[in-house]
PDB file of C-alpha atoms in Angstrom:
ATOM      1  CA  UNK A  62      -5.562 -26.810  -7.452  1.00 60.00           C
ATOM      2  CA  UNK A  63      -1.690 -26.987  -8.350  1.00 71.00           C
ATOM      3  CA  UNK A  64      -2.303 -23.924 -10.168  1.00 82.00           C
ATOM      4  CA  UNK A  65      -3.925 -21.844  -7.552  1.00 86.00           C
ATOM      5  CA  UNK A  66      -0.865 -23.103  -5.184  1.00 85.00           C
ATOM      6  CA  UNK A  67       1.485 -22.310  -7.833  1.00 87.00           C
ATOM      7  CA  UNK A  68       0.596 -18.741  -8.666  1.00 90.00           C
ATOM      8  CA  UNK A  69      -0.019 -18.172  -4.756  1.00 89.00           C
ATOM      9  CA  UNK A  70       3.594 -18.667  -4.489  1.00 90.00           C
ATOM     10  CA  UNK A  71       4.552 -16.670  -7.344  1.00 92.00           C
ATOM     11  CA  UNK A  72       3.349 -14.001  -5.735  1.00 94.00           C
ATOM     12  CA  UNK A  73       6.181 -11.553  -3.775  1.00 94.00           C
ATOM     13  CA  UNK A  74       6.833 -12.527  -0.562  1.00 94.00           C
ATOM     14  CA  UNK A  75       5.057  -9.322   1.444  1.00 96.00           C
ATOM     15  CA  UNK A  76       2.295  -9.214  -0.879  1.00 97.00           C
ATOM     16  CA  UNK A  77       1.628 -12.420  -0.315  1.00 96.00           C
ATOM     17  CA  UNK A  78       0.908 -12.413   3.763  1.00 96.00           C
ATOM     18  CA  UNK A  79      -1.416  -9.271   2.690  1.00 97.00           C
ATOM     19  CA  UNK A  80      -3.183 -10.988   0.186  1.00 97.00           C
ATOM     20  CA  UNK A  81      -3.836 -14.071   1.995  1.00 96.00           C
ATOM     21  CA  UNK A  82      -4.708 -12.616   5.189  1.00 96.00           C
ATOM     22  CA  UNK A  83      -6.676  -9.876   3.357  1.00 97.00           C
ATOM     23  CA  UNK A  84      -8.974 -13.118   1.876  1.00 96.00           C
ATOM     24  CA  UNK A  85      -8.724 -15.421   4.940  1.00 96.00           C
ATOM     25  CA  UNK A  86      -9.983 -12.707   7.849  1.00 96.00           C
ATOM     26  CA  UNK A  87     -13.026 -11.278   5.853  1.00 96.00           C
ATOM     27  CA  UNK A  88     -13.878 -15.099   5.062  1.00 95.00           C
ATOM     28  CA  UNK A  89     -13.423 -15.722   9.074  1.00 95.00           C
ATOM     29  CA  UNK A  90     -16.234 -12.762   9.920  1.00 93.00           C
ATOM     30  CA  UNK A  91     -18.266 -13.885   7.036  1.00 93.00           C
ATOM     31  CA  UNK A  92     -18.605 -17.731   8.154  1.00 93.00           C
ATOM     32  CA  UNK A  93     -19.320 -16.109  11.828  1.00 91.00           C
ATOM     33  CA  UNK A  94     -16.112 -18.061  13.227  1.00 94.00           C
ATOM     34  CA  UNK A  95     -15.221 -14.386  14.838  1.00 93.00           C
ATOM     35  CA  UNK A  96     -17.624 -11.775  15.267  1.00 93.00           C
ATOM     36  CA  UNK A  97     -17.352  -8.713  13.050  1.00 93.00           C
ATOM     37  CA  UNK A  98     -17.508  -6.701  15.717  1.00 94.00           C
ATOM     38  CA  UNK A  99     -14.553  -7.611  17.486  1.00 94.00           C
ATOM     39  CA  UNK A 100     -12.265  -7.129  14.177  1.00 95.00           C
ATOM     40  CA  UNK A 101     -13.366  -3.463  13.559  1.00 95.00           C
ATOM     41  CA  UNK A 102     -11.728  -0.647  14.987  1.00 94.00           C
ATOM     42  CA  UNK A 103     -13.713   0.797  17.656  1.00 91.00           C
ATOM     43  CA  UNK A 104     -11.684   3.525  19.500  1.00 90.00           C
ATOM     44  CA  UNK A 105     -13.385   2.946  22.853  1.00 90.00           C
ATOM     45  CA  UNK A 106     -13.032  -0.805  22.722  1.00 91.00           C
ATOM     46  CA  UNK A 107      -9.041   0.158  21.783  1.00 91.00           C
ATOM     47  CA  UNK A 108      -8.224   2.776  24.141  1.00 90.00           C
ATOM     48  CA  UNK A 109     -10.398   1.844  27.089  1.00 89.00           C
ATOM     49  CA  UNK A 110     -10.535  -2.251  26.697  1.00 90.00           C
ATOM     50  CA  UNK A 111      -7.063  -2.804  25.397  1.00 90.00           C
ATOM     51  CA  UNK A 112      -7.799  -4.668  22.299  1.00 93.00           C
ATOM     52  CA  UNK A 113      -5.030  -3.545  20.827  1.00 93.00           C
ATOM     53  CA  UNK A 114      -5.357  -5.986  17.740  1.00 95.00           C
ATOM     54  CA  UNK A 115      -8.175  -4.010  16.653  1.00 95.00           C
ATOM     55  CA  UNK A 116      -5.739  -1.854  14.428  1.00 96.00           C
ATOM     56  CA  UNK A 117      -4.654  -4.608  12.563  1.00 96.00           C
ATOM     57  CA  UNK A 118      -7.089  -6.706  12.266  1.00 96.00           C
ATOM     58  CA  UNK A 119      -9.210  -3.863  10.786  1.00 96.00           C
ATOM     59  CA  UNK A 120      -6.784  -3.369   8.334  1.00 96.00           C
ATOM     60  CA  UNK A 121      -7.440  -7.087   6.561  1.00 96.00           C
ATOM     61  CA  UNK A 122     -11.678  -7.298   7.127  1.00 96.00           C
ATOM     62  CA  UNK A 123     -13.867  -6.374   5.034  1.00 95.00           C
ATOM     63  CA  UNK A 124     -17.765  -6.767   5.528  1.00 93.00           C
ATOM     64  CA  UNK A 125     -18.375  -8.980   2.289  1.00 92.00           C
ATOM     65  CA  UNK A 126     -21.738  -8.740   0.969  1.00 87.00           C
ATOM     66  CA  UNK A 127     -24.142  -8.299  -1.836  1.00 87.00           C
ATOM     67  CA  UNK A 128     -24.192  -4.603  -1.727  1.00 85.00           C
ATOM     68  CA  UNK A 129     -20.275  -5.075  -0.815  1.00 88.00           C
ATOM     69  CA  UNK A 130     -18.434  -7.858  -2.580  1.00 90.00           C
ATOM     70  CA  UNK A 131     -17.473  -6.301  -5.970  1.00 90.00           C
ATOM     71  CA  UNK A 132     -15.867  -3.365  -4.296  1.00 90.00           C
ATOM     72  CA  UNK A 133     -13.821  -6.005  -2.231  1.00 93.00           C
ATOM     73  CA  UNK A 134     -13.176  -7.670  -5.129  1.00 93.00           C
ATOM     74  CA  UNK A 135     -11.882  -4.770  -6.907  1.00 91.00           C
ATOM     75  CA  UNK A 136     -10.040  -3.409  -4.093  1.00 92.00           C
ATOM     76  CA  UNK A 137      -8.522  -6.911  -3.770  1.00 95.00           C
ATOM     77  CA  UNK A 138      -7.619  -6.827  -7.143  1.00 94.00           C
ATOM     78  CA  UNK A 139      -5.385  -3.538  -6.887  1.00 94.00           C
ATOM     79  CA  UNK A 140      -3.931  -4.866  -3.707  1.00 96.00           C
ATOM     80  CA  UNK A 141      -2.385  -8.095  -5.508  1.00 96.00           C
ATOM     81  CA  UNK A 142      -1.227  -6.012  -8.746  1.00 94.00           C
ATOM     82  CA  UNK A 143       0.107  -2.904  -7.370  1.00 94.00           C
ATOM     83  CA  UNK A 144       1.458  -4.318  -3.855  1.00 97.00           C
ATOM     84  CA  UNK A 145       3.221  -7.089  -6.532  1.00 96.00           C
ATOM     85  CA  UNK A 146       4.634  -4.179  -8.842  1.00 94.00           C
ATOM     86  CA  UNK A 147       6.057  -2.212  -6.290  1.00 95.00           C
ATOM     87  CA  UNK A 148       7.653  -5.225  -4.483  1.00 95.00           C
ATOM     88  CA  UNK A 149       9.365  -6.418  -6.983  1.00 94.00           C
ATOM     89  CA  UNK A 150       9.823  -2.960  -9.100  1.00 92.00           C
ATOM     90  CA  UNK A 151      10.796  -0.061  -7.000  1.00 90.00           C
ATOM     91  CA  UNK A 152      11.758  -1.991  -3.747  1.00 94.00           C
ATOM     92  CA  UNK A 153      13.138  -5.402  -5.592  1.00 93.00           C
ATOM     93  CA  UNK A 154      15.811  -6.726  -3.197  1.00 92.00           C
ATOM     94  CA  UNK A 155      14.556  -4.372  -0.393  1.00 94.00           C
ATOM     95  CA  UNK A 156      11.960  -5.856   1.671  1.00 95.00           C
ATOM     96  CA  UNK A 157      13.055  -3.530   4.390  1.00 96.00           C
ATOM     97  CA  UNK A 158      12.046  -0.422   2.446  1.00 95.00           C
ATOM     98  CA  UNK A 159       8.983  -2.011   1.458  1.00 97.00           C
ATOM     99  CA  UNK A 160       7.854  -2.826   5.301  1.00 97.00           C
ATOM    100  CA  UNK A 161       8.944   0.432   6.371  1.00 97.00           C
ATOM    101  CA  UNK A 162       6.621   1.864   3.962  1.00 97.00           C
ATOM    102  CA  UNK A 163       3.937  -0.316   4.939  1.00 97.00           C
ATOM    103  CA  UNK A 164       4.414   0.505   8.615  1.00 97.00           C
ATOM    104  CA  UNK A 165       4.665   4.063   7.892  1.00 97.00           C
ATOM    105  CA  UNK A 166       1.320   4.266   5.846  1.00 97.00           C
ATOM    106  CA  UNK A 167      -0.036   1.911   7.938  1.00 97.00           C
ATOM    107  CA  UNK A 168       0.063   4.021  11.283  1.00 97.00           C
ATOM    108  CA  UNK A 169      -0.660   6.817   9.855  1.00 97.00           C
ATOM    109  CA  UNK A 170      -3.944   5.333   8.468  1.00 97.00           C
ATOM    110  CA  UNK A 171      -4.693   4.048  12.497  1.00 97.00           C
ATOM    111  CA  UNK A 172      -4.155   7.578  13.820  1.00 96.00           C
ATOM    112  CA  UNK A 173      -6.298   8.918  11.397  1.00 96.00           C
ATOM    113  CA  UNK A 174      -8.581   6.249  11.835  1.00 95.00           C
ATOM    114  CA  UNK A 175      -9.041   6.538  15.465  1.00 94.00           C
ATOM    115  CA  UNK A 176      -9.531  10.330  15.263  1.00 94.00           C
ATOM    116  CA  UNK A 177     -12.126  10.132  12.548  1.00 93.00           C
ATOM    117  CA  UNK A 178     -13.835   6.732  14.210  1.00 91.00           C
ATOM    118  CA  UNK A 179     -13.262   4.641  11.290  1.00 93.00           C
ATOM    119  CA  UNK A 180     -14.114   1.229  11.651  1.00 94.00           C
ATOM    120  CA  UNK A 181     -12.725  -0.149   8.440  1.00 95.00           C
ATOM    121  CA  UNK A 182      -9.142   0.678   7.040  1.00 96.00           C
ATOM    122  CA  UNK A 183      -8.720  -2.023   3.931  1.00 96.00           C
ATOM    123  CA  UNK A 184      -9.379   0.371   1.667  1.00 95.00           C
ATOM    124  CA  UNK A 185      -6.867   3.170   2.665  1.00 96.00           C
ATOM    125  CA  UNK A 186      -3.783   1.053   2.811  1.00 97.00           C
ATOM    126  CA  UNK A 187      -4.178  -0.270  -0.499  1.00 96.00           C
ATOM    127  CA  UNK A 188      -4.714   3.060  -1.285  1.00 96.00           C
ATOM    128  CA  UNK A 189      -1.889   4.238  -0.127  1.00 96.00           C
ATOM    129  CA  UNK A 190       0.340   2.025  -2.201  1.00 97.00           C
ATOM    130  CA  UNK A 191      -1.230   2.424  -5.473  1.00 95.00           C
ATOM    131  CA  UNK A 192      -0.607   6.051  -4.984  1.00 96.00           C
ATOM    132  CA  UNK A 193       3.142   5.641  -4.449  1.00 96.00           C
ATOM    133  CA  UNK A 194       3.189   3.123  -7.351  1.00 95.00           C
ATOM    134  CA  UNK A 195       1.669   6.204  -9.479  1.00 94.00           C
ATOM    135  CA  UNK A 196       3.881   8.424  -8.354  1.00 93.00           C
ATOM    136  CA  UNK A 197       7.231   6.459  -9.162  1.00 93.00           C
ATOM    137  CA  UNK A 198       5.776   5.918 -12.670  1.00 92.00           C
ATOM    138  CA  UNK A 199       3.471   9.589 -13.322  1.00 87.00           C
ATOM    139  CA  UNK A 200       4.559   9.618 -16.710  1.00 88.00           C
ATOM    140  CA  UNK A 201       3.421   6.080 -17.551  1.00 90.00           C
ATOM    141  CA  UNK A 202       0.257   5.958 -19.546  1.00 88.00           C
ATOM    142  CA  UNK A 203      -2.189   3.513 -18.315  1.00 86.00           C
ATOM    143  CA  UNK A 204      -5.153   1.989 -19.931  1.00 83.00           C
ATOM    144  CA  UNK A 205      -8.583   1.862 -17.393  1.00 79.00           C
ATOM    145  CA  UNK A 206     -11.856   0.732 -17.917  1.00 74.00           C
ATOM    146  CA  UNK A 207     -13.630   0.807 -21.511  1.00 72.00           C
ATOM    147  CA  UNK A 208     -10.144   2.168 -22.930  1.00 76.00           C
ATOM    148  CA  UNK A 209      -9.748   5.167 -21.298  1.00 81.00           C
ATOM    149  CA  UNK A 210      -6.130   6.435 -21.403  1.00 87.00           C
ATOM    150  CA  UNK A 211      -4.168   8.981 -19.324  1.00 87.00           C
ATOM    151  CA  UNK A 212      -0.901   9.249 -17.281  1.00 90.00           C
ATOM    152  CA  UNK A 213      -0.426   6.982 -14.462  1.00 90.00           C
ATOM    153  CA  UNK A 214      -0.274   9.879 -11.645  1.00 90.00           C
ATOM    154  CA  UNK A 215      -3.873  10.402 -12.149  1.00 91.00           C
ATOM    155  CA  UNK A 216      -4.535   7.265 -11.556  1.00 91.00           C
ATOM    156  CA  UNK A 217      -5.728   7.389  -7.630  1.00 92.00           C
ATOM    157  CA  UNK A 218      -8.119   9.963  -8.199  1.00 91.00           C
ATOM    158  CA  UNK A 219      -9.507   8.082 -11.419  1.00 90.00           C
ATOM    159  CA  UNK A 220      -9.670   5.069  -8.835  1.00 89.00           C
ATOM    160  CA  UNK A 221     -11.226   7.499  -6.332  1.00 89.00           C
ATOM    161  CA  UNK A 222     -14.159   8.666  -8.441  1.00 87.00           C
ATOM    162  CA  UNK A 223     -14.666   4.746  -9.536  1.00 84.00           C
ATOM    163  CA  UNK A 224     -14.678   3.772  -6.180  1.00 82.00           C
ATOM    164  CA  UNK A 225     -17.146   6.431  -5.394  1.00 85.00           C
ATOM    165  CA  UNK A 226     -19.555   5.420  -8.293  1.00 85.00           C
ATOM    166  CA  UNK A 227     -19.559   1.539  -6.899  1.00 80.00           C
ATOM    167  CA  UNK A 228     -19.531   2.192  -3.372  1.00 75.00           C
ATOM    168  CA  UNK A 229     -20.984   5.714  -2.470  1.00 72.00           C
ATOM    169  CA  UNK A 230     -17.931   7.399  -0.601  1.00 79.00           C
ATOM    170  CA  UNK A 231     -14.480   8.989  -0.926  1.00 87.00           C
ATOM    171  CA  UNK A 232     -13.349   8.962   2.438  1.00 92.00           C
ATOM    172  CA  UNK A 233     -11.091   5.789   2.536  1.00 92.00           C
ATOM    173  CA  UNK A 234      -9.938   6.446  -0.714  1.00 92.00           C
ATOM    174  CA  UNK A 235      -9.155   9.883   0.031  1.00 94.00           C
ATOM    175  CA  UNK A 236      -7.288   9.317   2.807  1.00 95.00           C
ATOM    176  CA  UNK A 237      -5.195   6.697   1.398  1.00 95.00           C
ATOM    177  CA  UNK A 238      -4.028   8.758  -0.942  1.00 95.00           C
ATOM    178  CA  UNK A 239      -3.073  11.798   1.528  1.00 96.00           C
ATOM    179  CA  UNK A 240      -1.096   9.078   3.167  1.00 97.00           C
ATOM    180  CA  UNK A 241       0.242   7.736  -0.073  1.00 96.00           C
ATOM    181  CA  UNK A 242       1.723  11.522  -0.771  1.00 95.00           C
ATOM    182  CA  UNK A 243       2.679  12.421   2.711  1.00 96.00           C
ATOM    183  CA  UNK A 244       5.104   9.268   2.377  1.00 96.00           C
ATOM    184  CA  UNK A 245       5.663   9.709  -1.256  1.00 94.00           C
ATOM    185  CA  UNK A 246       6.927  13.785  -0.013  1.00 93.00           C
ATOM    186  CA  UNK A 247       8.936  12.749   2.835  1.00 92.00           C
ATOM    187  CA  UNK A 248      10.426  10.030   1.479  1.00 90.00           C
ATOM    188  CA  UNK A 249      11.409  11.281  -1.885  1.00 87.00           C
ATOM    189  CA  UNK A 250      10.189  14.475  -3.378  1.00 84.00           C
ATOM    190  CA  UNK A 251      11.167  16.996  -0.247  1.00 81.00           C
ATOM    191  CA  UNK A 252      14.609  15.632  -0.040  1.00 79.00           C
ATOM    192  CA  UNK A 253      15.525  15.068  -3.339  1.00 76.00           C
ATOM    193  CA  UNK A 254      13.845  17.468  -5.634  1.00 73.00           C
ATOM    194  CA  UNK A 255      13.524  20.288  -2.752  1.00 71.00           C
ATOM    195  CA  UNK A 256      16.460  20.165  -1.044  1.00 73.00           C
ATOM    196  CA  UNK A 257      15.392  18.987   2.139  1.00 71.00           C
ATOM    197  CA  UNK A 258      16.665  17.184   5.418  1.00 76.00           C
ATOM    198  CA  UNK A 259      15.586  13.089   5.264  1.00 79.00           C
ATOM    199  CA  UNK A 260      12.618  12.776   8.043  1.00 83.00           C
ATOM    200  CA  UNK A 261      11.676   9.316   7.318  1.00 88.00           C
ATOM    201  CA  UNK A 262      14.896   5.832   6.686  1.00 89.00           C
ATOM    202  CA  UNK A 263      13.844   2.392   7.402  1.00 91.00           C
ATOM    203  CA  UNK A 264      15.412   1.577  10.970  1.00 93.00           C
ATOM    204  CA  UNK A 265      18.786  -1.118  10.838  1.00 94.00           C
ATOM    205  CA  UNK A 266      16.313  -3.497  12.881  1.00 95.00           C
ATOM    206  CA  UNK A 267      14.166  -4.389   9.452  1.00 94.00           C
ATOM    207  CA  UNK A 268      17.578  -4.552   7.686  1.00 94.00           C
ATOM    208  CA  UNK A 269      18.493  -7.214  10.099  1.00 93.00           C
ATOM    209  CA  UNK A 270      15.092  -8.937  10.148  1.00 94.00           C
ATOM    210  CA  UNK A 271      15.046  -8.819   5.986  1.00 93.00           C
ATOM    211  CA  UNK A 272      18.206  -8.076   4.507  1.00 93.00           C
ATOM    212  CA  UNK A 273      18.621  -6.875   1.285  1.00 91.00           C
ATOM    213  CA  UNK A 274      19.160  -9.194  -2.104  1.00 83.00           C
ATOM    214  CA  UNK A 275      20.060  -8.789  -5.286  1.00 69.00           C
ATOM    215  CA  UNK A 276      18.258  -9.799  -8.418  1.00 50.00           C
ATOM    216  CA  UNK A 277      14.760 -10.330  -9.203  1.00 45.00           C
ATOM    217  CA  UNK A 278      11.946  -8.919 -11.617  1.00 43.00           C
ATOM    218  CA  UNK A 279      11.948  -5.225 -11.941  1.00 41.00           C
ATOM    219  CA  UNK A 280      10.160  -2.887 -14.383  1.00 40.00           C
ATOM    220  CA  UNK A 281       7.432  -1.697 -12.511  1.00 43.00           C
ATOM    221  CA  UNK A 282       9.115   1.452 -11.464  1.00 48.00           C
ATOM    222  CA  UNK A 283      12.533   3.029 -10.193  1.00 52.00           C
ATOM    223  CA  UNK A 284      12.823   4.646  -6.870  1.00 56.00           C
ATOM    224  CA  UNK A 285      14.379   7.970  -7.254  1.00 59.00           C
ATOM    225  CA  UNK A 286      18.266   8.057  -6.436  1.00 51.00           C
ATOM    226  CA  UNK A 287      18.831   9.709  -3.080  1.00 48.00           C
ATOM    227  CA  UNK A 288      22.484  10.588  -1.709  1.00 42.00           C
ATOM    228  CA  UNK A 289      23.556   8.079   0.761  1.00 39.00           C
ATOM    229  CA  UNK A 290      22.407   7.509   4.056  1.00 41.00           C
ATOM    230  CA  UNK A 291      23.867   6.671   7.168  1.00 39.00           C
ATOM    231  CA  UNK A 292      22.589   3.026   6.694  1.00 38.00           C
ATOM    232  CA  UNK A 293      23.333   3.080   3.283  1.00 40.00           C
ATOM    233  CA  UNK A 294      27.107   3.640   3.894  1.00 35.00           C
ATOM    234  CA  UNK A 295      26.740   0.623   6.383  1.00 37.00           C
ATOM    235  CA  UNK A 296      25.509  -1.754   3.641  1.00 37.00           C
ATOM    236  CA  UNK A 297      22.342  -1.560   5.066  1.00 37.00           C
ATOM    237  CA  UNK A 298      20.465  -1.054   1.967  1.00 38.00           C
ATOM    238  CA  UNK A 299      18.630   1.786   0.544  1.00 38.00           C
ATOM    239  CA  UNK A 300      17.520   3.542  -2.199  1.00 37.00           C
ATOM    240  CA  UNK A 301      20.873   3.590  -4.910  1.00 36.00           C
ATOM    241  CA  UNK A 302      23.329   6.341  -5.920  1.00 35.00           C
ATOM    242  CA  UNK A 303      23.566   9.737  -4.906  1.00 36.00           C
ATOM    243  CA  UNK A 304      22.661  13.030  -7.434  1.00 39.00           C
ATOM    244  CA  UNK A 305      21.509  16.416  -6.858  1.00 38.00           C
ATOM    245  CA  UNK A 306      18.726  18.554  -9.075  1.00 39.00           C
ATOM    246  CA  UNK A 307      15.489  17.333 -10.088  1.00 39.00           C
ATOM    247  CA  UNK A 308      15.304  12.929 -10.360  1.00 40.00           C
ATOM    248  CA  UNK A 309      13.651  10.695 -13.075  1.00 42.00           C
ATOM    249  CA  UNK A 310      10.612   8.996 -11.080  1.00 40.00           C
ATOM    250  CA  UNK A 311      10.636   5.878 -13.119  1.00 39.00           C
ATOM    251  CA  UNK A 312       9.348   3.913 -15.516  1.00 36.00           C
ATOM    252  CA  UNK A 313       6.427   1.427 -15.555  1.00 37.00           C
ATOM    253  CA  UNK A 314       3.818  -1.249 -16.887  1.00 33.00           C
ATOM    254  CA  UNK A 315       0.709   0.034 -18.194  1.00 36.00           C
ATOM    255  CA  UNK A 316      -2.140  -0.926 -16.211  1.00 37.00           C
ATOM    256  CA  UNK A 317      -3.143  -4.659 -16.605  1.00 38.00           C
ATOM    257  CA  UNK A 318      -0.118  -5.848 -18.120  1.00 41.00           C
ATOM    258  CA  UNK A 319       1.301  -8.997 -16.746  1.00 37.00           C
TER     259      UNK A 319
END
């Protein structure tokens, strides 16, 4: 058991809460402790009955079953490594990014949710942030199942047609990976590469609540340099040094190394 504890806290900080709480709530509707029902979002139960934890908890159950629990498992599975390798790659010393991000995908995902009557919305969050991970290293070549080999921005959909195959839809997956790119865009490609204005910076109140660091692991992937922001100026943290034209995305692992 000293091992279990000891790799549970080797685990980034962020990733982490999500993990665990991604494990302990569908284990909660599982042993009947809370009924399913009332962890689901259900837009009429949100909206009309203020039960306003609905969004969230929806976001960490999962209906674990027979005809369910390997496509939990394997969504689990990309939640621990590519939650870890952005964590402490492209946000390493910057859990206020990596929140932000979170947030950002996160209520995007509950709008979209609500409007399309989704009661489950695991599936697009991790989603989300295994397509940002692929985007910050495209050009890395990643190894999948029975050796197949191609460049890590194809990843998501590769994951999208797998998903399909075990669990008969594309809808979660699909959406978590419009949210992954509408954050990927806004955050980096439209200001950076296009020449855009900055719509989206974390607010000075996460900097406060998780300040920045320095050191840690990296080599899962380099965040794009961005001219300074306001908050950057501040100290507040951000995303490095400035630079016009076209950016390097990053570098990465290849899929399944440790």
């Amino acid at each position: 058991m000293s091992d279990i504890g000891d790799w549970f806290k080797s685990i980034p900080f962020i990733t982490r809460y999500w993990f665990a709480g991604s494990i302990a709530v569908p284990l909660i509707g599982k042993l009947g402790l809370i009924s399913p029902v009332n962890l689901v979002l259900w837009p009429e139960s949100f909206f009309h009955k203020f039960q306003i934890w609905r969004p969230f908890t929806s976001t960490l159950y999962f209906p674990v079953g027979p005809g369910t629990g390997f496509l939990y498992l394997v969504n689990l599975y990309f939640l621990y490594q590519y939650s870890t390798r952005l964590e402490t790659g492209a946000f390493d010393g910057r859990p206020a990014d990596y929140i932000f991000m979170l947030l950002f995908n996160w209520i995007c995902i509950v709008i979209t949710g609500l409007m399309m009557d989704m009661q489950l919305l695991m599936i697009p969050l991790i989603m989300s942030v295994l397509y940002v991970w692929a985007q910050l290293n495209r050009d890395m070549i990643v190894s999948f199942w029975f050796g197949t080999r191609f460049k890590a921005c194809y990843l998501p959909w590769v994951i999208l047609g797998f998903n399909y195959i075990i669990g008969g839809s594309i809808v979660n997956e699909l959406i978590g990976n419009l949210v992954g790119h509408l954050y990927f865009f806004l955050m980096f490609k439209y200001p950076m590469d296009l020449g855009g204005r900055s719509f989206l910076s974390t607010p000075q109140i996460l900097y406060q609540w998780f300040p920045n660091r320095r050191g840690g692991v990296s080599g899962f992937g380099v965040p794009p340099s961005r001219r300074p922001a306001p908050q950057d100026q501040a100290g507040g943290g951000g995303g490095g040094g400035g630079g016009g034209g076209r950016h390097n995305w990053g570098q990465g692992f290849r899929l399944g190394d440790d």
